């Protein structure tokens, strides 16, 4: 089939745009990530004198870095529409997000849609596959205190012990509030067949849009972060209020990400921007921690039920283009998430100015020493 001039121009434009965007991302990383590291190096005395203030500053820098990643997608026309409960209401409480996992773009989507949720981004901890440790952002996540988990039966028990130790050491000492977890333990396309075979063997529902979640990390997080009352039951509130006197994990936020036409966005698309502008849809449902069972069997059933509900949500979305209304609602309510372009430009400008500043500072010290 002959290629028309219009098609050739479109391909050429896409390639040129991808090249320019890639060059910008490389430059962005080369100035922003070293600047983040160098700022924290010179602030080490503050860490010894006032640890809480040090981690506050680190959190602000971390949020800015995530805003830069969000801007890559935002300026390519990749936006987010939110459905279900309004998570801003619990943004100052401790919460665990349970998210379905389809592609690398899921993380970028969360980086974008959580930017306007108060202090969440700077006070959150991520649980992610250990392979992310070796990406350009790995060093930032290591410093921030995220946890990299190895998948597979051979590592499972050891990883859960390490996760418990990590939470005990870093979660409260760094004033973390939210923790993000992908309980499926891998991408949908990689785990679907195995999950369906397990479901068939154990007489569980046959899922196509999600896979059956794994219990281990969720159970460790609940045991480590949920405050216990004297009678041993979880301490949690009934109402979703912004301020809570209760300590410990207060909420579980069941988060479902849906992509139009079941076509997930990957990190390559996010960076290069070769896909047409796309709206990703994110559905939230908030559960008080008191409604989450502690016993392993009951927790397994509860967690399975959440992903069965995700299956129904996604089936409805792929058929209708919208999520169903919450219980008690006559019509589903959606909210378009927005980012402030001026704010993004200011952050990007600060990153490049910081890069230039550190370059001359390091040059000065190099010449003084050598």
Tab-separated table of C-alpha atoms in Angstrom:
chain	number	residue	atom	x	y	z
A	1	UNK	CA	0.000	0.000	0.000
A	2	UNK	CA	1.395	3.377	-1.032
A	3	UNK	CA	2.117	5.892	1.688
A	4	UNK	CA	0.429	9.234	1.135
A	5	UNK	CA	2.188	12.537	1.690
A	6	UNK	CA	-0.110	13.263	4.633
A	7	UNK	CA	0.765	9.925	6.296
A	8	UNK	CA	4.481	10.528	5.739
A	9	UNK	CA	4.215	13.996	7.263
A	10	UNK	CA	2.368	12.581	10.262
A	11	UNK	CA	5.034	9.921	10.799
A	12	UNK	CA	7.794	12.493	10.424
A	13	UNK	CA	6.112	14.818	12.906
A	14	UNK	CA	5.653	11.982	15.408
A	15	UNK	CA	9.320	10.964	15.128
A	16	UNK	CA	10.545	14.554	15.474
A	17	UNK	CA	8.264	15.160	18.454
A	18	UNK	CA	9.428	11.915	20.058
A	19	UNK	CA	13.095	12.843	19.557
A	20	UNK	CA	12.622	16.330	21.022
A	21	UNK	CA	10.652	14.986	23.980
A	22	UNK	CA	13.252	12.288	24.641
A	23	UNK	CA	16.031	14.886	24.564
A	24	UNK	CA	14.110	17.037	27.026
A	25	UNK	CA	13.523	14.055	29.363
A	26	UNK	CA	17.226	13.184	29.318
A	27	UNK	CA	18.184	16.789	30.111
A	28	UNK	CA	15.453	16.937	32.760
A	29	UNK	CA	16.829	13.832	34.493
A	30	UNK	CA	20.439	14.995	34.218
A	31	UNK	CA	19.705	18.207	36.125
A	32	UNK	CA	16.841	17.236	38.448
A	33	UNK	CA	18.040	13.947	39.950
A	34	UNK	CA	21.644	15.037	40.723
A	35	UNK	CA	20.271	18.294	42.167
A	36	UNK	CA	17.924	16.337	44.457
A	37	UNK	CA	20.855	14.212	45.673
A	38	UNK	CA	23.209	17.169	46.170
A	39	UNK	CA	20.633	19.222	48.084
A	40	UNK	CA	20.118	16.296	50.466
A	41	UNK	CA	23.867	15.800	50.885
A	42	UNK	CA	24.388	19.364	52.073
A	43	UNK	CA	21.338	19.016	54.351
A	44	UNK	CA	22.758	16.025	56.232
A	45	UNK	CA	23.632	18.172	59.303
A	46	UNK	CA	19.952	19.165	59.476
A	47	UNK	CA	19.037	15.467	59.400
A	48	UNK	CA	21.052	14.996	62.591
A	49	UNK	CA	19.690	18.114	64.286
A	50	UNK	CA	16.054	18.038	63.137
A	51	UNK	CA	15.126	14.833	61.332
A	52	UNK	CA	11.463	15.788	60.903
A	53	UNK	CA	12.327	19.024	59.099
A	54	UNK	CA	14.887	17.232	56.915
A	55	UNK	CA	12.305	14.688	55.717
A	56	UNK	CA	9.799	17.484	55.179
A	57	UNK	CA	12.233	19.200	52.789
A	58	UNK	CA	13.069	15.867	51.139
A	59	UNK	CA	9.340	15.255	50.645
A	60	UNK	CA	8.873	18.620	48.941
A	61	UNK	CA	11.767	17.891	46.563
A	62	UNK	CA	10.369	14.400	45.946
A	63	UNK	CA	6.949	15.822	45.092
A	64	UNK	CA	8.561	18.220	42.623
A	65	UNK	CA	10.390	15.363	40.935
A	66	UNK	CA	7.154	13.430	40.595
A	67	UNK	CA	5.476	16.569	39.240
A	68	UNK	CA	8.134	16.683	36.514
A	69	UNK	CA	7.267	13.102	35.532
A	70	UNK	CA	3.575	14.025	35.591
A	71	UNK	CA	4.272	17.016	33.336
A	72	UNK	CA	5.713	14.760	30.635
A	73	UNK	CA	2.340	13.071	30.247
A	74	UNK	CA	0.265	16.186	30.923
A	75	UNK	CA	1.928	18.140	28.124
A	76	UNK	CA	1.432	15.184	25.759
A	77	UNK	CA	-2.312	15.315	26.412
A	78	UNK	CA	-2.485	12.335	28.767
A	79	UNK	CA	-5.004	13.421	31.384
A	80	UNK	CA	-6.956	11.776	34.205
A	81	UNK	CA	-10.638	11.698	35.126
A	82	UNK	CA	-11.435	10.519	38.661
A	83	UNK	CA	-14.524	8.643	39.839
A	84	UNK	CA	-15.969	7.323	43.088
A	85	UNK	CA	-15.003	8.577	46.539
A	86	UNK	CA	-13.090	11.835	46.928
A	87	UNK	CA	-9.728	10.842	48.434
A	88	UNK	CA	-8.843	14.459	49.232
A	89	UNK	CA	-11.058	14.049	52.292
A	90	UNK	CA	-8.613	11.541	53.820
A	91	UNK	CA	-5.401	13.025	52.445
A	92	UNK	CA	-4.091	13.933	55.912
A	93	UNK	CA	-4.792	10.482	57.395
A	94	UNK	CA	-2.728	7.331	57.002
A	95	UNK	CA	-3.996	5.146	54.158
A	96	UNK	CA	-3.023	2.194	51.992
A	97	UNK	CA	-3.791	2.269	48.250
A	98	UNK	CA	-4.541	-1.052	46.552
A	99	UNK	CA	-4.073	-0.568	42.800
A	100	UNK	CA	-4.584	-2.859	39.819
A	101	UNK	CA	-1.501	-3.141	37.611
A	102	UNK	CA	-1.591	-3.178	33.806
A	103	UNK	CA	1.572	-1.395	32.649
A	104	UNK	CA	4.451	0.864	33.687
A	105	UNK	CA	2.254	3.863	32.946
A	106	UNK	CA	0.142	3.049	36.032
A	107	UNK	CA	2.858	4.544	38.232
A	108	UNK	CA	3.051	7.696	36.078
A	109	UNK	CA	-0.741	8.014	36.208
A	110	UNK	CA	-0.689	7.905	40.011
A	111	UNK	CA	2.160	10.423	40.092
A	112	UNK	CA	-0.105	12.744	38.127
A	113	UNK	CA	-3.472	12.280	39.818
A	114	UNK	CA	-2.088	12.470	43.378
A	115	UNK	CA	-0.345	15.823	42.803
A	116	UNK	CA	-3.402	17.786	43.913
A	117	UNK	CA	-4.100	15.641	47.001
A	118	UNK	CA	-2.470	17.843	49.617
A	119	UNK	CA	0.614	16.401	51.297
A	120	UNK	CA	0.067	12.867	49.965
A	121	UNK	CA	2.867	12.753	47.384
A	122	UNK	CA	5.615	14.039	49.651
A	123	UNK	CA	4.547	11.707	52.485
A	124	UNK	CA	3.881	8.530	50.534
A	125	UNK	CA	5.826	5.283	50.278
A	126	UNK	CA	5.778	3.092	47.177
A	127	UNK	CA	6.094	-0.681	46.977
A	128	UNK	CA	7.377	-1.586	43.535
A	129	UNK	CA	9.170	-4.332	41.643
A	130	UNK	CA	12.901	-4.454	42.370
A	131	UNK	CA	13.700	-3.875	38.692
A	132	UNK	CA	12.733	-0.191	39.194
A	133	UNK	CA	15.733	0.121	41.513
A	134	UNK	CA	17.941	0.029	38.415
A	135	UNK	CA	16.114	2.771	36.512
A	136	UNK	CA	17.079	6.443	36.452
A	137	UNK	CA	14.600	7.099	39.263
A	138	UNK	CA	15.855	4.224	41.420
A	139	UNK	CA	18.315	6.280	43.438
A	140	UNK	CA	15.580	8.811	44.253
A	141	UNK	CA	13.224	6.069	45.474
A	142	UNK	CA	16.001	4.533	47.551
A	143	UNK	CA	16.704	7.845	49.285
A	144	UNK	CA	13.003	8.567	49.758
A	145	UNK	CA	12.546	5.187	51.437
A	146	UNK	CA	10.411	3.248	48.949
A	147	UNK	CA	10.569	-0.544	49.087
A	148	UNK	CA	11.660	-2.689	46.150
A	149	UNK	CA	10.208	-6.179	46.292
A	150	UNK	CA	11.486	-9.257	44.431
A	151	UNK	CA	8.777	-11.427	42.904
A	152	UNK	CA	8.679	-15.217	42.886
A	153	UNK	CA	8.222	-18.030	45.403
A	154	UNK	CA	11.960	-18.324	46.027
A	155	UNK	CA	12.084	-14.793	47.449
A	156	UNK	CA	8.588	-14.406	48.929
A	157	UNK	CA	9.139	-15.231	52.611
A	158	UNK	CA	12.403	-13.318	52.822
A	159	UNK	CA	10.899	-10.279	51.094
A	160	UNK	CA	8.022	-10.133	53.579
A	161	UNK	CA	10.485	-10.148	56.481
A	162	UNK	CA	12.474	-7.354	54.813
A	163	UNK	CA	9.275	-5.394	54.181
A	164	UNK	CA	8.337	-5.621	57.875
A	165	UNK	CA	11.805	-4.400	58.879
A	166	UNK	CA	11.645	-1.596	56.304
A	167	UNK	CA	8.270	-0.362	57.558
A	168	UNK	CA	9.383	-0.481	61.184
A	169	UNK	CA	12.528	1.476	60.383
A	170	UNK	CA	11.389	4.052	57.835
A	171	UNK	CA	7.612	4.543	57.702
A	172	UNK	CA	6.947	6.522	60.879
A	173	UNK	CA	10.466	7.910	61.304
A	174	UNK	CA	10.083	9.665	57.933
A	175	UNK	CA	6.504	10.756	58.657
A	176	UNK	CA	4.923	8.722	55.867
A	177	UNK	CA	1.128	8.814	55.510
A	178	UNK	CA	0.147	6.811	52.421
A	179	UNK	CA	1.557	3.554	51.096
A	180	UNK	CA	0.941	2.402	47.506
A	181	UNK	CA	0.735	-1.308	46.750
A	182	UNK	CA	0.037	-3.350	43.605
A	183	UNK	CA	-1.258	-6.604	45.183
A	184	UNK	CA	-1.414	-8.559	41.908
A	185	UNK	CA	2.381	-8.858	42.027
A	186	UNK	CA	2.987	-8.055	38.362
A	187	UNK	CA	1.477	-6.755	35.141
A	188	UNK	CA	-1.901	-8.081	34.016
A	189	UNK	CA	-0.571	-9.469	30.726
A	190	UNK	CA	2.104	-11.467	32.547
A	191	UNK	CA	-0.007	-12.860	35.384
A	192	UNK	CA	-3.450	-13.360	33.807
A	193	UNK	CA	-2.947	-16.923	32.555
A	194	UNK	CA	-1.410	-18.135	35.829
A	195	UNK	CA	-4.118	-16.411	37.861
A	196	UNK	CA	-6.899	-17.939	35.790
A	197	UNK	CA	-5.387	-21.416	36.173
A	198	UNK	CA	-5.204	-20.909	39.946
A	199	UNK	CA	-8.797	-19.677	40.019
A	200	UNK	CA	-10.024	-22.708	38.060
A	201	UNK	CA	-8.153	-25.107	40.353
A	202	UNK	CA	-9.539	-23.472	43.511
A	203	UNK	CA	-13.084	-22.785	42.278
A	204	UNK	CA	-12.599	-19.001	42.278
A	205	UNK	CA	-14.093	-16.456	39.837
A	206	UNK	CA	-12.576	-16.304	36.341
A	207	UNK	CA	-11.125	-12.796	35.940
A	208	UNK	CA	-9.972	-11.194	32.693
A	209	UNK	CA	-9.403	-7.493	33.496
A	210	UNK	CA	-7.490	-8.087	36.748
A	211	UNK	CA	-5.756	-11.033	38.412
A	212	UNK	CA	-6.225	-12.531	41.858
A	213	UNK	CA	-4.174	-10.544	44.384
A	214	UNK	CA	-1.460	-11.911	46.642
A	215	UNK	CA	-1.948	-11.604	50.377
A	216	UNK	CA	1.605	-11.329	51.771
A	217	UNK	CA	2.528	-7.651	51.461
A	218	UNK	CA	-0.984	-6.454	52.335
A	219	UNK	CA	-0.982	-8.538	55.519
A	220	UNK	CA	2.471	-7.293	56.565
A	221	UNK	CA	1.429	-3.660	56.027
A	222	UNK	CA	-1.743	-4.071	58.067
A	223	UNK	CA	0.068	-5.822	60.914
A	224	UNK	CA	2.808	-3.194	60.955
A	225	UNK	CA	0.833	0.012	60.496
A	226	UNK	CA	-2.622	-0.522	61.999
A	227	UNK	CA	-2.801	0.761	65.579
A	228	UNK	CA	-4.330	-1.754	67.972
A	229	UNK	CA	-6.732	-0.897	70.768
A	230	UNK	CA	-6.505	-2.614	74.134
A	231	UNK	CA	-8.979	-5.279	73.038
A	232	UNK	CA	-6.849	-6.054	69.980
A	233	UNK	CA	-9.230	-4.638	67.385
A	234	UNK	CA	-8.068	-2.051	64.828
A	235	UNK	CA	-8.358	1.570	65.898
A	236	UNK	CA	-10.202	3.307	63.089
A	237	UNK	CA	-12.880	5.923	62.529
A	238	UNK	CA	-16.295	5.634	60.931
A	239	UNK	CA	-16.432	8.988	59.163
A	240	UNK	CA	-14.150	10.150	56.377
A	241	UNK	CA	-12.874	13.370	57.938
A	242	UNK	CA	-9.755	15.309	57.124
A	243	UNK	CA	-8.445	15.228	60.690
A	244	UNK	CA	-8.348	12.140	62.852
A	245	UNK	CA	-7.046	11.801	66.383
A	246	UNK	CA	-6.569	8.068	65.848
A	247	UNK	CA	-3.057	6.870	65.134
A	248	UNK	CA	-1.984	4.270	62.627
A	249	UNK	CA	-3.446	3.256	59.298
A	250	UNK	CA	-7.004	4.596	59.030
A	251	UNK	CA	-8.178	3.812	55.516
A	252	UNK	CA	-7.780	1.414	52.617
A	253	UNK	CA	-8.281	3.108	49.246
A	254	UNK	CA	-9.269	0.609	46.585
A	255	UNK	CA	-7.982	2.206	43.367
A	256	UNK	CA	-8.925	0.982	39.891
A	257	UNK	CA	-7.186	2.322	36.771
A	258	UNK	CA	-8.933	1.971	33.406
A	259	UNK	CA	-7.587	2.847	29.961
A	260	UNK	CA	-9.802	3.506	26.908
A	261	UNK	CA	-10.115	0.468	24.623
A	262	UNK	CA	-8.169	-1.610	27.186
A	263	UNK	CA	-4.914	-0.110	25.870
A	264	UNK	CA	-2.624	0.710	28.819
A	265	UNK	CA	-0.058	3.494	28.598
A	266	UNK	CA	3.541	2.381	29.133
A	267	UNK	CA	6.495	4.490	30.195
A	268	UNK	CA	7.797	4.726	26.615
A	269	UNK	CA	4.522	6.317	25.504
A	270	UNK	CA	4.609	8.659	28.504
A	271	UNK	CA	8.096	9.837	27.562
A	272	UNK	CA	7.866	9.976	23.769
A	273	UNK	CA	4.225	11.068	23.517
A	274	UNK	CA	3.539	9.229	20.266
A	275	UNK	CA	0.000	8.190	21.233
A	276	UNK	CA	-2.816	10.635	20.605
A	277	UNK	CA	-4.126	12.517	23.694
A	278	UNK	CA	-5.699	9.949	26.021
A	279	UNK	CA	-7.887	10.199	29.114
A	280	UNK	CA	-7.122	7.614	31.790
A	281	UNK	CA	-9.887	6.917	34.293
A	282	UNK	CA	-9.214	6.260	37.988
A	283	UNK	CA	-11.883	4.995	40.395
A	284	UNK	CA	-11.538	5.246	44.192
A	285	UNK	CA	-13.419	3.466	46.938
A	286	UNK	CA	-12.510	4.164	50.563
A	287	UNK	CA	-12.859	1.569	53.338
A	288	UNK	CA	-12.394	2.308	57.064
A	289	UNK	CA	-9.654	0.104	58.476
A	290	UNK	CA	-12.115	-1.367	61.002
A	291	UNK	CA	-13.927	-3.023	58.076
A	292	UNK	CA	-10.776	-4.851	56.966
A	293	UNK	CA	-10.409	-8.264	58.667
A	294	UNK	CA	-7.123	-9.147	60.332
A	295	UNK	CA	-7.268	-12.949	60.175
A	296	UNK	CA	-5.454	-14.368	57.103
A	297	UNK	CA	-8.384	-16.370	55.676
A	298	UNK	CA	-10.870	-13.561	56.159
A	299	UNK	CA	-8.392	-11.011	54.791
A	300	UNK	CA	-7.795	-13.209	51.732
A	301	UNK	CA	-11.550	-13.369	51.060
A	302	UNK	CA	-11.866	-9.604	51.577
A	303	UNK	CA	-8.973	-8.888	49.217
A	304	UNK	CA	-10.326	-11.274	46.581
A	305	UNK	CA	-13.689	-9.534	46.812
A	306	UNK	CA	-12.070	-6.177	46.109
A	307	UNK	CA	-10.549	-7.498	42.877
A	308	UNK	CA	-13.794	-9.202	41.877
A	309	UNK	CA	-15.386	-5.771	42.258
A	310	UNK	CA	-12.556	-4.282	40.174
A	311	UNK	CA	-13.395	-6.833	37.464
A	312	UNK	CA	-17.035	-5.690	37.505
A	313	UNK	CA	-16.015	-2.020	37.491
A	314	UNK	CA	-13.703	-2.500	34.522
A	315	UNK	CA	-16.244	-4.625	32.623
A	316	UNK	CA	-18.802	-1.845	33.059
A	317	UNK	CA	-16.273	0.802	32.011
A	318	UNK	CA	-15.162	-1.033	28.857
A	319	UNK	CA	-18.790	-1.498	27.816
A	320	UNK	CA	-20.077	1.996	28.599
A	321	UNK	CA	-17.031	4.282	28.823
A	322	UNK	CA	-17.908	5.201	32.416
A	323	UNK	CA	-17.749	3.674	35.869
A	324	UNK	CA	-21.062	2.800	37.598
A	325	UNK	CA	-22.416	5.106	40.327
A	326	UNK	CA	-21.545	4.488	43.965
A	327	UNK	CA	-24.182	3.002	46.217
A	328	UNK	CA	-26.768	5.672	46.959
A	329	UNK	CA	-25.925	7.704	43.848
A	330	UNK	CA	-28.412	7.994	40.989
A	331	UNK	CA	-25.655	8.916	38.568
A	332	UNK	CA	-21.907	8.376	38.577
A	333	UNK	CA	-19.978	11.573	39.268
A	334	UNK	CA	-16.619	12.179	37.598
A	335	UNK	CA	-13.989	14.829	38.301
A	336	UNK	CA	-11.410	16.003	35.781
A	337	UNK	CA	-8.002	16.202	37.414
A	338	UNK	CA	-5.966	19.250	36.383
A	339	UNK	CA	-2.390	20.439	36.805
A	340	UNK	CA	-1.304	24.050	36.867
A	341	UNK	CA	0.925	24.681	33.833
A	342	UNK	CA	2.567	27.721	35.438
A	343	UNK	CA	3.448	25.656	38.518
A	344	UNK	CA	4.940	22.924	36.312
A	345	UNK	CA	7.002	25.482	34.385
A	346	UNK	CA	8.296	26.981	37.645
A	347	UNK	CA	9.349	23.552	38.933
A	348	UNK	CA	11.060	22.669	35.646
A	349	UNK	CA	12.829	26.041	35.653
A	350	UNK	CA	14.041	25.512	39.225
A	351	UNK	CA	15.406	22.108	38.220
A	352	UNK	CA	17.427	23.516	35.329
A	353	UNK	CA	18.615	26.495	37.372
A	354	UNK	CA	19.675	24.108	40.136
A	355	UNK	CA	21.550	22.001	37.610
A	356	UNK	CA	23.468	25.049	36.363
A	357	UNK	CA	24.187	26.182	39.931
A	358	UNK	CA	25.540	22.779	40.987
A	359	UNK	CA	27.629	22.561	37.818
A	360	UNK	CA	29.461	25.802	38.653
A	361	UNK	CA	29.780	24.896	42.329
A	362	UNK	CA	31.343	21.532	41.500
A	363	UNK	CA	33.548	23.145	38.873
A	364	UNK	CA	34.784	25.635	41.479
A	365	UNK	CA	35.643	22.927	44.002
A	366	UNK	CA	37.303	20.822	41.315
A	367	UNK	CA	39.602	23.689	40.337
A	368	UNK	CA	40.346	24.458	43.996
A	369	UNK	CA	41.348	20.861	44.652
A	370	UNK	CA	43.201	20.135	41.438
